[in-house]
Coordinates of C-alpha atoms in Angstrom, one line a residue:
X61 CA -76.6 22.8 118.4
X62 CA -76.0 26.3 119.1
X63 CA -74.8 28.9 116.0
X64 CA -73.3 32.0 117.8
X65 CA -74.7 35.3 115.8
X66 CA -72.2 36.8 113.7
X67 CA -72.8 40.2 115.2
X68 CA -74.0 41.0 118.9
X69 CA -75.8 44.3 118.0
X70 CA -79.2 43.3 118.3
X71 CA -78.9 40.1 118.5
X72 CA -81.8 37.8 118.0
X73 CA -82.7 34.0 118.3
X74 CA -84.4 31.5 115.8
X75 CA -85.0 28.5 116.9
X76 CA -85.7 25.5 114.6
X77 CA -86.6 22.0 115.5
X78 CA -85.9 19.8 112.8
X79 CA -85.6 15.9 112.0
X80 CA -82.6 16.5 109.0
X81 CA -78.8 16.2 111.3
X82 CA -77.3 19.2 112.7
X83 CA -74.0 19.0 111.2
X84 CA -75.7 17.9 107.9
X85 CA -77.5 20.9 108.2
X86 CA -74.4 23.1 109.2
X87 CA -73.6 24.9 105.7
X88 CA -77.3 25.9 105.2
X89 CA -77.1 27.7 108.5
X90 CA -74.4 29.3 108.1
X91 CA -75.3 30.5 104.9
X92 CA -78.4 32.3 106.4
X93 CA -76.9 33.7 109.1
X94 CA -74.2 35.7 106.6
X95 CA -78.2 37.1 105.3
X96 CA -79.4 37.8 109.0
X97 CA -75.6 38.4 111.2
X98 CA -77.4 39.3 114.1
X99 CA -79.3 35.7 114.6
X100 CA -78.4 33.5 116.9
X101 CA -79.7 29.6 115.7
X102 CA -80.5 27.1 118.5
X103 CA -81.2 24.1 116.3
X104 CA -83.0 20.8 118.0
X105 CA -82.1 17.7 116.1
X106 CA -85.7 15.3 116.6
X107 CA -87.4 12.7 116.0
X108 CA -90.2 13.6 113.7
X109 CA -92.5 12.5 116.3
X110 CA -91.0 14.8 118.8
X111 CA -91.1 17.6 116.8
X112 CA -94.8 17.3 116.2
X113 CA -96.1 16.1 119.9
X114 CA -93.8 19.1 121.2
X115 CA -95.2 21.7 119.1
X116 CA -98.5 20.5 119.9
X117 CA -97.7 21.1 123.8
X118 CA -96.1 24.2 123.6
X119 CA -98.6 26.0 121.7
X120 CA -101.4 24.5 123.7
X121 CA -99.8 25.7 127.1
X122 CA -99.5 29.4 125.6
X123 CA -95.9 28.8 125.5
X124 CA -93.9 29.5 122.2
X125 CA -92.6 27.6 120.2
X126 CA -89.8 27.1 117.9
X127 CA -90.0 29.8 114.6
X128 CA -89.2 26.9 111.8
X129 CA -90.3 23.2 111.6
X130 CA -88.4 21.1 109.1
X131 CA -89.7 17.0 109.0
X132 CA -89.9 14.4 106.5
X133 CA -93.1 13.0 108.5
X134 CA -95.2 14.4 105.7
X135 CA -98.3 12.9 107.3
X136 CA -97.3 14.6 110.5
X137 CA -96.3 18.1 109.1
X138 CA -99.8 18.1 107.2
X139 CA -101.6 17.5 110.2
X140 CA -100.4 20.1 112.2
X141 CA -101.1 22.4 109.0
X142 CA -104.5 21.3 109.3
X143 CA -104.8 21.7 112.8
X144 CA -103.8 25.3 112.8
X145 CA -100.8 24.8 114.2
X146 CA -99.2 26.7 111.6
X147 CA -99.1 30.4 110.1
X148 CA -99.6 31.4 106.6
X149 CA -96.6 32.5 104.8
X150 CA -96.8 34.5 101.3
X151 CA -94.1 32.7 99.3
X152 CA -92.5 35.7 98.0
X153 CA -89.4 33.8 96.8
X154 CA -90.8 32.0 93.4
X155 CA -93.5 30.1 91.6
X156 CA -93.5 26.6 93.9
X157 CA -95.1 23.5 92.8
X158 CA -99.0 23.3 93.3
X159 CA -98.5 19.8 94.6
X160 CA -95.5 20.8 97.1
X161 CA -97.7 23.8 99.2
X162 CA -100.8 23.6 101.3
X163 CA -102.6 26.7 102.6
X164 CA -99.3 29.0 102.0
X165 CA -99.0 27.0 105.5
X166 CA -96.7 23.6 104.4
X167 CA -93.9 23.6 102.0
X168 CA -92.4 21.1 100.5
X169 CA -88.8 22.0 100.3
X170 CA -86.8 18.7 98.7
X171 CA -87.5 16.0 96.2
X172 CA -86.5 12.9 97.5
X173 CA -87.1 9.6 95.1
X174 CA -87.8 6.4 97.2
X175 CA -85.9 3.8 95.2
X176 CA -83.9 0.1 95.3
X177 CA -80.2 -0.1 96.0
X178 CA -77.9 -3.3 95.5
X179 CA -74.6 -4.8 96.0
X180 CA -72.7 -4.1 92.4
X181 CA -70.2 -6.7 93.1
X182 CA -73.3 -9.3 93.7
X183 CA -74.7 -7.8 90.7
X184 CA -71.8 -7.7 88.9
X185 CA -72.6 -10.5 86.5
X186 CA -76.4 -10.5 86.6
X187 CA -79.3 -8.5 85.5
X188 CA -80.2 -5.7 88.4
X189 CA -84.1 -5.4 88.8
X190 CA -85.2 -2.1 87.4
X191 CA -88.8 -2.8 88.4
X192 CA -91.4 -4.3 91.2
X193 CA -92.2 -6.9 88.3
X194 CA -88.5 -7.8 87.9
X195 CA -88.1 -7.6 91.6
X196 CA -90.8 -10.1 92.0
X197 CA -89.6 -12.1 89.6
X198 CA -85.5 -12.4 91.2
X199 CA -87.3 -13.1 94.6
X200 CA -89.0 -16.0 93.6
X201 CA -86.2 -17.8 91.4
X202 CA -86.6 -21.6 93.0
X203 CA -82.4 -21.1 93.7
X204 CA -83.7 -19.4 97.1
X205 CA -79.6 -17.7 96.2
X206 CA -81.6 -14.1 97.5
X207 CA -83.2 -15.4 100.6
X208 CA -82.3 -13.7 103.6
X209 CA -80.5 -10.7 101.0
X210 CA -82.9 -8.4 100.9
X211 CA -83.8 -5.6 103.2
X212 CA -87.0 -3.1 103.2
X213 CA -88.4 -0.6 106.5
X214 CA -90.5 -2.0 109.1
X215 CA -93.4 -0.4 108.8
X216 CA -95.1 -0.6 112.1
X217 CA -91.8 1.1 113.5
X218 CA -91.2 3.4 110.3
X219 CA -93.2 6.2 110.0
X220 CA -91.6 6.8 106.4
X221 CA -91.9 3.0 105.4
X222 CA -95.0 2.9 106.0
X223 CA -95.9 6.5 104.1
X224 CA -93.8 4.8 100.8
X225 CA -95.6 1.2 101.2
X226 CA -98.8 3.2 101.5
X227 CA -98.3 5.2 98.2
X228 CA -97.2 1.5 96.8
X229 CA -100.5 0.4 97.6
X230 CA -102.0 3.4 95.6
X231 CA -100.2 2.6 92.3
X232 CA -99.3 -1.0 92.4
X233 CA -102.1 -3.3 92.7
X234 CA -100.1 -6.0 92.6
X235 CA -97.9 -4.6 95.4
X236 CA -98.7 -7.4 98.0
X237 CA -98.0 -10.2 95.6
X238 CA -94.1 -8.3 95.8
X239 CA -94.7 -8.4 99.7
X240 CA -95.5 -11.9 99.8
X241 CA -92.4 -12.3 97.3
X242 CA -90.2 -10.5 100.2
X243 CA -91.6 -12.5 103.2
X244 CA -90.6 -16.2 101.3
X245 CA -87.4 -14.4 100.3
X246 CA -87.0 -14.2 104.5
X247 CA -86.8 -10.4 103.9
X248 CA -85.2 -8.3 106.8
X249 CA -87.1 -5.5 108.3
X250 CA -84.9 -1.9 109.8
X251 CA -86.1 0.8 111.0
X252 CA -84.0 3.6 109.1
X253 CA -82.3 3.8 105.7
X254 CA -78.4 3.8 107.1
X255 CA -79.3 0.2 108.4
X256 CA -80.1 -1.2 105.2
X257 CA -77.4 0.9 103.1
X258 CA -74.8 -0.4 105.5
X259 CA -75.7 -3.9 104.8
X260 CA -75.9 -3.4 101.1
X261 CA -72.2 -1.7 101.3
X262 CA -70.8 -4.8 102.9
X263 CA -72.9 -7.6 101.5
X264 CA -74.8 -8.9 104.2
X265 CA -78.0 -7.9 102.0
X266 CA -77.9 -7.0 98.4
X267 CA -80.9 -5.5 97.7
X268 CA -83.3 -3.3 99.8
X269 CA -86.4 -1.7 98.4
X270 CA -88.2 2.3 99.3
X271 CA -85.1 2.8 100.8
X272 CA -85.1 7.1 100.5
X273 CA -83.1 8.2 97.2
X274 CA -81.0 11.2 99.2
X275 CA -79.2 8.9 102.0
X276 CA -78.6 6.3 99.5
X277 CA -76.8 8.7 97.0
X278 CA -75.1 9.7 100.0
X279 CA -74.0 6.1 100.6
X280 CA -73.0 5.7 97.1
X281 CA -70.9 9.0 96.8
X282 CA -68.9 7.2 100.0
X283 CA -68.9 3.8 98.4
X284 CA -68.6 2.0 95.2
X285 CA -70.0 -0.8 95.7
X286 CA -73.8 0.6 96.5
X287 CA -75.7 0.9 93.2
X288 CA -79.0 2.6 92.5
X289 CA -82.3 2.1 90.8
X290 CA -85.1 4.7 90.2
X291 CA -87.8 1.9 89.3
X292 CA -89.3 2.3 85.7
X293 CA -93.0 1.6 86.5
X294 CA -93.5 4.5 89.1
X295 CA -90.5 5.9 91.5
X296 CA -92.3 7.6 94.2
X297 CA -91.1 10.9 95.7
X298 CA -91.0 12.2 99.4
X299 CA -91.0 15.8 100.1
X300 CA -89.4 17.2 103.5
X301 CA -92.2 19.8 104.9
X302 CA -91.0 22.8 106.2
X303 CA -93.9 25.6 108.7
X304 CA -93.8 28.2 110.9
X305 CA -95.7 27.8 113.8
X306 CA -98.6 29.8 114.9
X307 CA -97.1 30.1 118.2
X308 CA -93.5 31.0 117.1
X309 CA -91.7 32.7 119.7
X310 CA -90.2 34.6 116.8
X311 CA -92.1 34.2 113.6
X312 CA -90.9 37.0 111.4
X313 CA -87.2 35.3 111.8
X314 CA -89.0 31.8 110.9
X315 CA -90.9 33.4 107.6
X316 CA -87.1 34.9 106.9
X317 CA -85.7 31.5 107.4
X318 CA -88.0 29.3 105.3
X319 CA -88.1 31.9 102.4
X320 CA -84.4 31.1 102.4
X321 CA -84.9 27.6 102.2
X322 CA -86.9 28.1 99.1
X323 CA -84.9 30.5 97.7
X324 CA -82.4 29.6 94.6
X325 CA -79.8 30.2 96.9
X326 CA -80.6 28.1 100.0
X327 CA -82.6 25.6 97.8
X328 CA -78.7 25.2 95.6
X329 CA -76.8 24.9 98.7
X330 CA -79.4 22.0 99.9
X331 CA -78.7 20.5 96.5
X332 CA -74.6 20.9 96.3
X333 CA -73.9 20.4 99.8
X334 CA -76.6 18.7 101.8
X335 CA -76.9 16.3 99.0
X336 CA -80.9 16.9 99.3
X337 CA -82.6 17.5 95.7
X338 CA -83.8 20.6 95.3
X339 CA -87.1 21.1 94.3
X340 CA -87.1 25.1 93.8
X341 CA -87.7 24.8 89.6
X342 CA -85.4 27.6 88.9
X343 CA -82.5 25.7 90.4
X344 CA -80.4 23.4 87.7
X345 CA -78.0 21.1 88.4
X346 CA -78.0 17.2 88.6
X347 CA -79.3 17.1 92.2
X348 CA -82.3 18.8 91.1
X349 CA -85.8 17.8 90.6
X350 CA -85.5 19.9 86.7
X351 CA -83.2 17.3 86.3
X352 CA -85.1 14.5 87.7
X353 CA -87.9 15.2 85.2
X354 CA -86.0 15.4 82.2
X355 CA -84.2 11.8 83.4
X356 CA -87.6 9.9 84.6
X357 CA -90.4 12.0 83.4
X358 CA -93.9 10.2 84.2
X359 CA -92.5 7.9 86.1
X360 CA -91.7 10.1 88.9
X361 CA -95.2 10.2 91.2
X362 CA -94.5 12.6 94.1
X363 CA -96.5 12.7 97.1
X364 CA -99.3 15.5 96.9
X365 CA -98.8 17.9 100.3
X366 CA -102.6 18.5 101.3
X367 CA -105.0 16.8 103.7
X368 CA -105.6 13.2 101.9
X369 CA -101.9 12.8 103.6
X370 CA -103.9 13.1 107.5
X371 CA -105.8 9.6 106.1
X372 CA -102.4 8.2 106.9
X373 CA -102.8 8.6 110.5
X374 CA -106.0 7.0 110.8
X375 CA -105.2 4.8 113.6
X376 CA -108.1 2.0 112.5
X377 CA -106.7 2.4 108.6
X378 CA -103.6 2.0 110.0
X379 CA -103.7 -1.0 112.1
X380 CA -105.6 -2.8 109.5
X381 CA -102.4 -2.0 106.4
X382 CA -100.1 -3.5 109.2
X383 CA -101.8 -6.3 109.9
X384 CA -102.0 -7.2 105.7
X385 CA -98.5 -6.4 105.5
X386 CA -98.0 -9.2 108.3
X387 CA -100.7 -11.6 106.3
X388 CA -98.5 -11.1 103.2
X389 CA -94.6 -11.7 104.4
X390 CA -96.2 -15.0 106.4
X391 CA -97.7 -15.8 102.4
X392 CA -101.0 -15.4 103.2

């Protein structure tokens, strides 16, 4: 997608490779550019992994690169942070979370709760889960009325499933026994949160578990019958990860850019019109992660941006989570 520059007189060109939709992104854009009329934005709608393999390439070839990466692959952004694929930034915008920056290099720039959604007109009558225990529990009623009803990622094709069963793993020791609840349940496996929410909205499933908080509030705005649940023993929290490449063909436009994104003002419009929470503390507001912590308090565990999230990538550590996770939906 291409966003003309409201003025020609010097015109200029950020480029941004991002993982979040274009047109989702639109009113953010736009709002920028009324800050910076002479930028022209050439925005790349990609796969996480594409954004991260093709900033890789370009800086190593000594050709620039975009000026702004925006992914949920946490694992992915962190890396490249770690790497020194990206530039160090002075957030000059407000005090940010210690847990949501890395280096003044990675910034967390949303607050997204992964959580369990369900059919209200199944549920209409019966108790809804409002944690892994009771979720356990409903799975393995001997009615077998769930089986085939439930939904979840597939983590070996899922980066994000697997980050959110991963951080499972890390506060829920009993988190297999759940797994192994899903697998007898004849759980079905997606690759992305739209294909479980539109399941949930029609009835084909009427539960599905880590789906990500923002796109099923977006699902839910659209459709009555998707409920929500931020589980009570621990709700864990995903951060989108915004950089600026070292190699930015334009850098100073990508600092400009991000410190926009951070700002009240761009981090209000992510809240109120991209439906993404804001995580800037100075914004308030439902959509908010004030607000979030005020509603959940302790309960809300978000994921720490540093280098413990590069451990995630570990190809042997990985291979070996993905073959338990197979071991537990067969029962063993």
């Amino acid at each position: 997608m291409v966003l003309p520059a409201k003025s020609e007189q010097n015109k200029r060109i950020l480029t941004i490779y991002s993982s979040l939709d274009a047109e989702v992104s639109r009113p953010l854009l736009n709002a920028f550019q009324l800050t910076e009329p002479n930028v022209e934005i050439h925005y790349f709608d990609l796969q996480t992994i594409e954004i991260y393999t093709r900033t890789i390439e370009e800086s190593d070839s000594g050709t620039p690169t975009a000026d702004l990466l925006i992914s949920s692959a946490m694992d992915l952004q962190v890396k490249l942070a770690n790497d020194g694929y990206a530039a160090r930034i002075n957030n000059t915008v407000t005090p940010w979370p210690k847990w949501a920056s890395w280096r003044n290099s990675a910034f967390g720039i949303t607050f997204e709760p992964s959580v369990i959604v369900y059919n209200k007109d199944y549920f209409q009558d019966k108790p809804v889960p409002q944690n892994r225990a009771e979720l356990r529990a409903l799975l393995e009623q001997p009615s077998g009325s769930l089986h085939g009803k439930i939904g979840t990622y597939d983590i070996e094709s899922s980066g994000l499933g697997y980050l959110f069963l991963a951080r499972d793993g890390e506060h829920d020791r009993d988190i297999w026994k759940l797994v192994r609840a899903m697998g007898a349940a004849g759980v079905k496996l997606y690759s992305n949160s739209s294909s479980v929410l539109e399941r949930v909205k029609d009835g084909r499933l009427v539960l599905g578990y880590n789906v990500l908080g923002s796109y099923a509030q977006q699902w839910a705005s659209d459709s009555p019958s998707i409920g929500i649940v931020n589980p009570q023993d621990y709700t864990v929290v995903l951060s989108r990860i915004a950089l600026v490449p070292e190699a930015a063909a334009q850098p100073d436009l990508g600092r400009k850019a991000l410190q926009f994104l951070m700002s009240v003002q761009g981090q209000t419009i992510m809240a109120e019109e991209l439906e993404l929470p804001s995580i800037n503390p100075l914004v308030l507001g439902d959509n908010t992660a004030s607000a979030f912590k005020k509603k959940y308090g302790a309960r809300l565990r978000p994921i720490s941006i540093g280098p413990g999230l590069v451990a995630y990538l570990d190809q042997v550590k990985r291979a070996r989570f993905i073959k338990q996770w197979n071991r537990a939906l067969l029962g063993e």
